Coordinates of C-alpha atoms in Angstrom, one line a residue:
X1 CA 211.7 -45.1 219.8
X2 CA 210.4 -43.1 222.8
X3 CA 211.4 -40.0 221.4
X4 CA 209.0 -41.3 218.2
X5 CA 206.3 -42.0 220.8
X6 CA 206.7 -38.6 222.4
X7 CA 206.3 -36.9 219.3
X8 CA 203.3 -39.0 218.0
X9 CA 201.8 -37.9 221.7
X10 CA 202.0 -34.2 220.9
X11 CA 200.8 -34.3 217.7
X12 CA 197.5 -32.2 217.5
X13 CA 194.1 -34.1 216.5
X14 CA 192.4 -32.4 213.3
X15 CA 189.3 -33.0 211.8
X16 CA 189.4 -34.0 208.1
X17 CA 189.1 -31.4 205.7
X18 CA 189.9 -33.2 202.6
X19 CA 187.0 -32.5 200.4
X20 CA 186.1 -29.2 201.6
X21 CA 189.7 -28.3 200.7
X22 CA 189.2 -29.7 197.4
X23 CA 186.2 -28.2 196.7
X24 CA 187.6 -24.3 197.6
X25 CA 190.9 -25.1 195.8
X26 CA 188.8 -25.9 192.2
X27 CA 186.3 -22.9 193.0
X28 CA 189.4 -20.9 193.3
X29 CA 191.2 -22.1 190.0
X30 CA 188.1 -21.7 187.9
X31 CA 187.6 -18.1 188.8
X32 CA 191.2 -17.3 188.6
X33 CA 191.6 -19.1 185.5
X34 CA 188.6 -17.6 183.8
X35 CA 190.0 -14.0 184.5
X36 CA 192.2 -12.5 186.7
X37 CA 195.1 -14.7 185.7
X38 CA 194.1 -14.5 181.9
X39 CA 197.2 -13.3 180.0
X40 CA 194.5 -11.0 178.1
X41 CA 193.3 -9.6 181.1
X42 CA 194.5 -5.9 181.9
X43 CA 195.9 -5.0 185.1
X44 CA 193.7 -4.1 187.8
X45 CA 193.0 -0.6 188.2
X46 CA 193.9 0.4 184.4
X47 CA 192.0 0.8 181.4
X48 CA 193.4 0.3 177.8
X49 CA 193.1 2.7 175.1
X50 CA 190.4 1.2 172.5
X51 CA 189.1 -1.2 174.6
X52 CA 185.5 -0.9 173.5
X53 CA 187.3 -1.3 169.9
X54 CA 189.3 -4.4 170.8
X55 CA 186.6 -7.0 170.6
X56 CA 185.5 -5.7 167.2
X57 CA 189.0 -5.6 165.6
X58 CA 191.9 -8.4 166.1
X59 CA 195.3 -7.7 167.4
X60 CA 197.6 -6.8 164.8
X61 CA 201.5 -7.6 165.3
X62 CA 204.2 -7.1 162.7
X63 CA 205.5 -10.6 161.0
X64 CA 209.1 -10.8 160.1
X65 CA 209.5 -13.0 157.4
X66 CA 212.9 -14.9 156.9
X67 CA 214.0 -16.2 153.4
X68 CA 214.6 -19.8 153.5
X69 CA 218.3 -20.1 153.3
X70 CA 220.7 -23.0 152.3
X71 CA 224.2 -23.3 153.6
X72 CA 226.8 -26.0 154.5
X73 CA 225.8 -27.1 158.0
X74 CA 228.8 -26.2 160.2
X75 CA 230.6 -29.1 162.1
X76 CA 231.5 -29.5 165.6
X77 CA 234.3 -31.7 165.3
X78 CA 235.8 -29.4 162.1
X79 CA 237.1 -26.3 163.3
X80 CA 236.6 -23.3 160.8
X81 CA 240.5 -22.6 160.7
X82 CA 243.2 -24.4 162.4
X83 CA 246.2 -22.4 161.5
X84 CA 245.1 -19.4 163.9
X85 CA 243.4 -18.5 167.1
X86 CA 239.7 -17.8 166.6
X87 CA 238.4 -17.3 170.1
X88 CA 239.7 -15.4 173.0
X89 CA 240.0 -16.5 176.4
X90 CA 237.3 -14.5 177.2
X91 CA 235.2 -16.0 174.4
X92 CA 235.3 -13.1 172.0
X93 CA 235.4 -14.5 168.6
X94 CA 238.5 -13.5 166.4
X95 CA 237.1 -12.7 162.9
X96 CA 239.2 -14.6 160.0
X97 CA 238.4 -15.3 156.5
X98 CA 236.7 -18.5 156.8
X99 CA 234.9 -18.0 160.2
X100 CA 231.9 -16.7 159.2
X101 CA 228.6 -17.0 157.0
X102 CA 227.8 -13.4 155.6
X103 CA 224.8 -14.2 154.2
X104 CA 223.3 -15.8 157.6
X105 CA 224.7 -12.5 158.9
X106 CA 223.5 -9.8 156.4
X107 CA 219.8 -11.6 157.0
X108 CA 220.6 -10.8 160.6
X109 CA 221.2 -7.2 160.5
X110 CA 218.9 -6.4 157.5
X111 CA 215.8 -7.8 160.3
X112 CA 217.2 -5.3 162.7
X113 CA 217.3 -2.6 160.1
X114 CA 220.5 -1.2 161.3
X115 CA 222.3 2.1 160.1
X116 CA 226.1 2.1 160.1
X117 CA 228.3 5.3 160.8
X118 CA 231.7 5.5 159.4
X119 CA 234.0 8.3 161.1
X120 CA 236.9 9.6 159.3
X121 CA 239.3 12.6 160.0
X122 CA 240.4 14.4 156.8
X123 CA 242.3 17.2 158.5
X124 CA 244.8 19.6 156.4
X125 CA 246.8 17.6 153.8
X126 CA 245.0 14.2 154.7
X127 CA 241.8 15.5 152.8
X128 CA 244.1 14.4 149.6
X129 CA 243.0 10.5 150.9
X130 CA 239.2 11.1 151.2
X131 CA 238.5 10.3 147.6
X132 CA 239.9 7.1 147.8
X133 CA 239.0 6.1 151.0
X134 CA 235.0 6.8 149.9
X135 CA 235.2 5.3 146.2
X136 CA 236.7 1.9 147.9
X137 CA 234.3 2.2 151.0
X138 CA 231.6 2.4 148.6
X139 CA 232.8 -0.8 146.8
X140 CA 233.2 -2.6 149.7
X141 CA 231.9 -1.3 152.9
X142 CA 228.8 -2.8 154.3
X143 CA 227.2 -3.3 151.1
X144 CA 223.7 -3.7 151.1
X145 CA 223.4 -2.1 154.6
X146 CA 222.4 1.8 155.4
X147 CA 225.7 4.1 155.8
X148 CA 226.2 7.4 157.0
X149 CA 229.6 8.7 156.4
X150 CA 230.7 11.1 158.8
X151 CA 233.8 13.2 157.4
X152 CA 235.6 15.6 159.9
X153 CA 237.4 18.1 158.4
X154 CA 238.7 21.6 158.6
X155 CA 238.4 21.7 154.8
X156 CA 235.1 21.3 153.6
X157 CA 235.1 22.8 150.4
X158 CA 237.7 20.1 149.2
X159 CA 235.4 17.2 150.5
X160 CA 235.2 15.3 147.0
X161 CA 231.7 14.5 145.6
X162 CA 231.4 10.6 145.7
X163 CA 228.3 8.7 144.0
X164 CA 226.7 7.0 146.6
X165 CA 224.7 3.8 146.7
X166 CA 220.8 4.2 147.9
X167 CA 220.5 4.4 151.7
X168 CA 223.8 6.0 152.1
X169 CA 224.9 9.7 153.0
X170 CA 227.5 11.7 153.1
X171 CA 228.0 14.3 156.1
X172 CA 230.6 16.6 156.4
X173 CA 231.4 18.1 159.8
X174 CA 233.8 20.9 160.2
X175 CA 236.3 20.9 162.8
X176 CA 239.4 23.1 164.0
X177 CA 243.0 21.8 162.8
X178 CA 246.0 21.5 164.7
X179 CA 249.4 22.6 164.4
X180 CA 250.8 19.1 165.1
X181 CA 249.5 15.7 163.9
X182 CA 249.5 14.0 167.2
X183 CA 247.1 16.7 168.4
X184 CA 245.0 15.9 165.5
X185 CA 244.9 12.3 166.2
X186 CA 244.2 13.1 170.2
X187 CA 241.4 15.3 169.5
X188 CA 239.7 12.5 167.8
X189 CA 238.8 10.8 170.9
X190 CA 237.3 13.9 172.2
X191 CA 235.5 14.8 168.9
X192 CA 233.8 11.4 168.6
X193 CA 232.5 11.3 172.2
X194 CA 230.7 14.7 171.9
X195 CA 229.3 13.6 168.5
X196 CA 228.0 10.4 169.7
X197 CA 225.8 12.5 172.4
X198 CA 225.1 15.1 169.8
X199 CA 224.1 13.4 167.0
X200 CA 225.5 9.8 166.5
X201 CA 223.0 8.2 169.0
X202 CA 220.2 9.5 167.4
X203 CA 221.5 8.5 164.0
X204 CA 223.1 5.2 163.8
X205 CA 223.2 1.8 165.7
X206 CA 227.0 1.1 165.1
X207 CA 230.0 3.2 164.4
X208 CA 233.0 2.4 162.7
X209 CA 236.3 4.7 163.4
X210 CA 238.7 4.5 160.8
X211 CA 241.8 6.4 159.5
X212 CA 241.5 8.2 156.2
X213 CA 244.8 7.1 154.9
X214 CA 243.4 3.5 154.3
X215 CA 241.2 2.1 151.2
X216 CA 239.1 -0.8 151.6
X217 CA 240.2 -3.5 149.1
X218 CA 237.9 -6.3 150.0
X219 CA 234.8 -7.1 151.5
X220 CA 234.0 -5.6 154.9
X221 CA 230.8 -6.1 156.2
X222 CA 228.4 -6.9 159.2
X223 CA 230.9 -9.5 160.7
X224 CA 232.7 -7.1 162.3
X225 CA 230.1 -5.5 164.4
X226 CA 229.4 -6.0 168.0
X227 CA 229.2 -4.1 171.0
X228 CA 232.8 -3.4 171.3
X229 CA 235.5 -4.5 168.6
X230 CA 239.2 -3.6 168.0
X231 CA 241.7 -4.8 165.2
X232 CA 245.0 -6.4 166.0
X233 CA 247.9 -4.2 164.6
X234 CA 249.8 -5.8 161.5
X235 CA 252.9 -5.4 163.3
X236 CA 252.4 -7.1 166.3
X237 CA 249.8 -10.0 165.7
X238 CA 252.8 -12.6 165.9
X239 CA 254.7 -10.8 168.8
X240 CA 254.8 -11.8 172.2
X241 CA 253.7 -9.4 174.9
X242 CA 257.0 -7.8 176.4
X243 CA 257.3 -6.9 172.5
X244 CA 254.2 -4.7 172.4
X245 CA 255.0 -1.0 172.4
X246 CA 252.4 -0.3 175.3
X247 CA 252.9 2.8 177.2
X248 CA 255.6 1.8 179.9
X249 CA 255.9 4.5 182.0
X250 CA 253.6 4.4 185.4
X251 CA 253.2 8.1 185.1
X252 CA 251.0 8.1 182.2
X253 CA 247.4 7.0 182.6
X254 CA 248.2 4.5 179.4
X255 CA 250.9 2.5 181.4
X256 CA 250.8 -1.2 180.9
X257 CA 253.2 -3.4 182.7
X258 CA 255.2 -5.7 180.9
X259 CA 253.6 -8.9 182.5
X260 CA 250.3 -7.6 181.7
X261 CA 248.5 -7.3 178.0
X262 CA 246.3 -9.6 175.7
X263 CA 246.7 -8.1 172.4
X264 CA 248.0 -4.8 170.7
X265 CA 245.3 -3.2 168.9
X266 CA 245.6 -0.6 166.4
X267 CA 244.1 2.8 166.6
X268 CA 243.2 3.2 163.0
X269 CA 240.2 1.0 163.0
X270 CA 237.5 0.2 165.9
X271 CA 234.3 0.7 166.7
X272 CA 231.0 -0.7 168.1
X273 CA 227.4 0.3 169.8
X274 CA 227.2 4.2 169.7
X275 CA 227.0 3.9 173.7
X276 CA 230.0 1.7 173.7
X277 CA 231.9 3.9 171.6
X278 CA 230.9 7.0 173.6
X279 CA 232.2 5.2 176.6
X280 CA 235.7 4.6 175.2
X281 CA 236.4 7.8 173.5
X282 CA 235.3 9.6 176.4
X283 CA 237.1 7.6 178.9
X284 CA 240.5 7.9 176.5
X285 CA 239.8 11.8 176.2
X286 CA 239.9 11.6 180.0
X287 CA 243.0 9.9 180.4
X288 CA 244.9 12.0 177.9
X289 CA 243.6 15.1 179.7
X290 CA 245.1 14.1 183.0
X291 CA 248.1 13.0 181.1
X292 CA 248.3 16.6 179.9
X293 CA 248.0 18.1 183.2
X294 CA 250.8 15.8 184.5
X295 CA 253.2 17.1 181.7
X296 CA 253.4 13.4 179.9
X297 CA 252.1 12.2 176.6
X298 CA 251.7 8.7 175.8
X299 CA 254.3 7.0 173.2
X300 CA 251.5 6.6 170.6
X301 CA 248.9 9.0 171.8
X302 CA 245.4 8.0 171.5
X303 CA 246.4 4.6 170.5
X304 CA 248.5 4.0 173.5
X305 CA 245.0 4.9 175.5
X306 CA 242.9 2.3 173.6
X307 CA 245.3 -0.3 174.5
X308 CA 244.8 0.5 178.3
X309 CA 241.1 0.9 177.8
X310 CA 240.8 -2.1 176.0
X311 CA 242.6 -4.1 178.5
X312 CA 240.5 -3.2 181.2
X313 CA 237.3 -3.2 178.9
X314 CA 237.8 -6.5 176.7
X315 CA 236.5 -6.4 173.3
X316 CA 233.5 -8.4 172.2
X317 CA 234.8 -9.1 169.2
X318 CA 238.5 -8.8 167.5
X319 CA 239.5 -8.0 164.3
X320 CA 242.2 -10.1 162.2
X321 CA 244.7 -8.2 160.7
X322 CA 242.8 -8.8 157.6
X323 CA 241.0 -6.0 158.2
X324 CA 244.0 -3.4 158.5
X325 CA 247.0 -4.5 156.7
X326 CA 250.5 -3.0 155.1
X327 CA 251.1 -4.9 152.3
X328 CA 254.2 -2.5 151.2
X329 CA 256.0 -3.2 154.6
X330 CA 254.9 -6.6 155.2
X331 CA 254.0 -8.5 151.9
X332 CA 251.1 -10.7 151.9
X333 CA 251.8 -14.0 154.0
X334 CA 249.7 -17.0 153.5
X335 CA 247.7 -16.9 156.6
X336 CA 246.3 -13.7 155.0
X337 CA 243.4 -15.2 153.2
X338 CA 242.0 -12.0 152.1
X339 CA 243.5 -8.1 152.6
X340 CA 240.3 -6.4 153.2
X341 CA 241.6 -2.6 154.1
X342 CA 245.4 -1.8 153.5
X343 CA 247.5 1.4 154.3
X344 CA 247.7 3.7 151.6
X345 CA 251.5 4.5 150.7
X346 CA 252.4 8.0 151.7
X347 CA 255.4 10.1 152.6
X348 CA 254.7 10.7 156.1
X349 CA 256.9 13.7 156.6
X350 CA 255.0 15.4 153.5
X351 CA 251.6 14.8 154.8
X352 CA 252.2 15.3 158.5
X353 CA 253.9 18.8 158.3
X354 CA 251.7 20.8 156.0

């Protein structure tokens, strides 16, 4: 009580300014509300081009009209799939049949007017796979969207002529061959990284990097697109991490200890935005260069370095093995409702060493 009295005794005396303050505030709001704070008012010290014409012509903004779409309502308590994992621990979707509505996705990407680049390396005798690869891509890959096929080859004269849909282009990029297939595989990272800077950043919005000895068998569309996506290896999607064929030697930049690892990703089908693919391929190329300087080569070459990179930089989307399967070796299990992209049977010894 005494402290309260002391506080009151020290309190200075003021004149009543209520009406005056209210009047000043009202004048301030009227003045600024009418002009300075108006969103249409240009910044002080600047002059808009065509200011004299602005009063005569209405501002014209692009109008995007989406078609009315009718589709089943998603149900919170009804999961899209009960038999498989559909979300990673870092909240990246895992894409399986039944987990997406392609009509919704197609409209979203059409509004963005995206162009997708598909890179493929047809070096030495691997050029024999190119015709089937391109023909089946035209049937199933990104149908309805603009696509640039980037074919890297040391045999440009052997690239087949395949009829293309409207808005799709085939671009042949000559690169040197290599004595070993392992070098062809590892050079891919350097080449993609270099071409990202030289042209891909200016020509496409997303890149899909695929092996040529594949064929598209069912729909592969914009559902795969994300900043950084990777595909579960068909041979390891059921396996524990201790069984993954990661690079286990600590000397290698691709080394992953046995108590680490999320999934084992296949090197034959990955991609993302051009900027992210450039970062990924540049990092893998630098790691392989460092390994070469230290006299070591990762057990599965660029795929080993891809898995190391994706452990540290998690994919923003993971593709199920539907997107790369080997029916000859693995059959067709019930969990695979569709086989979208499959390996082409071949004699590895015959193809790789000629």
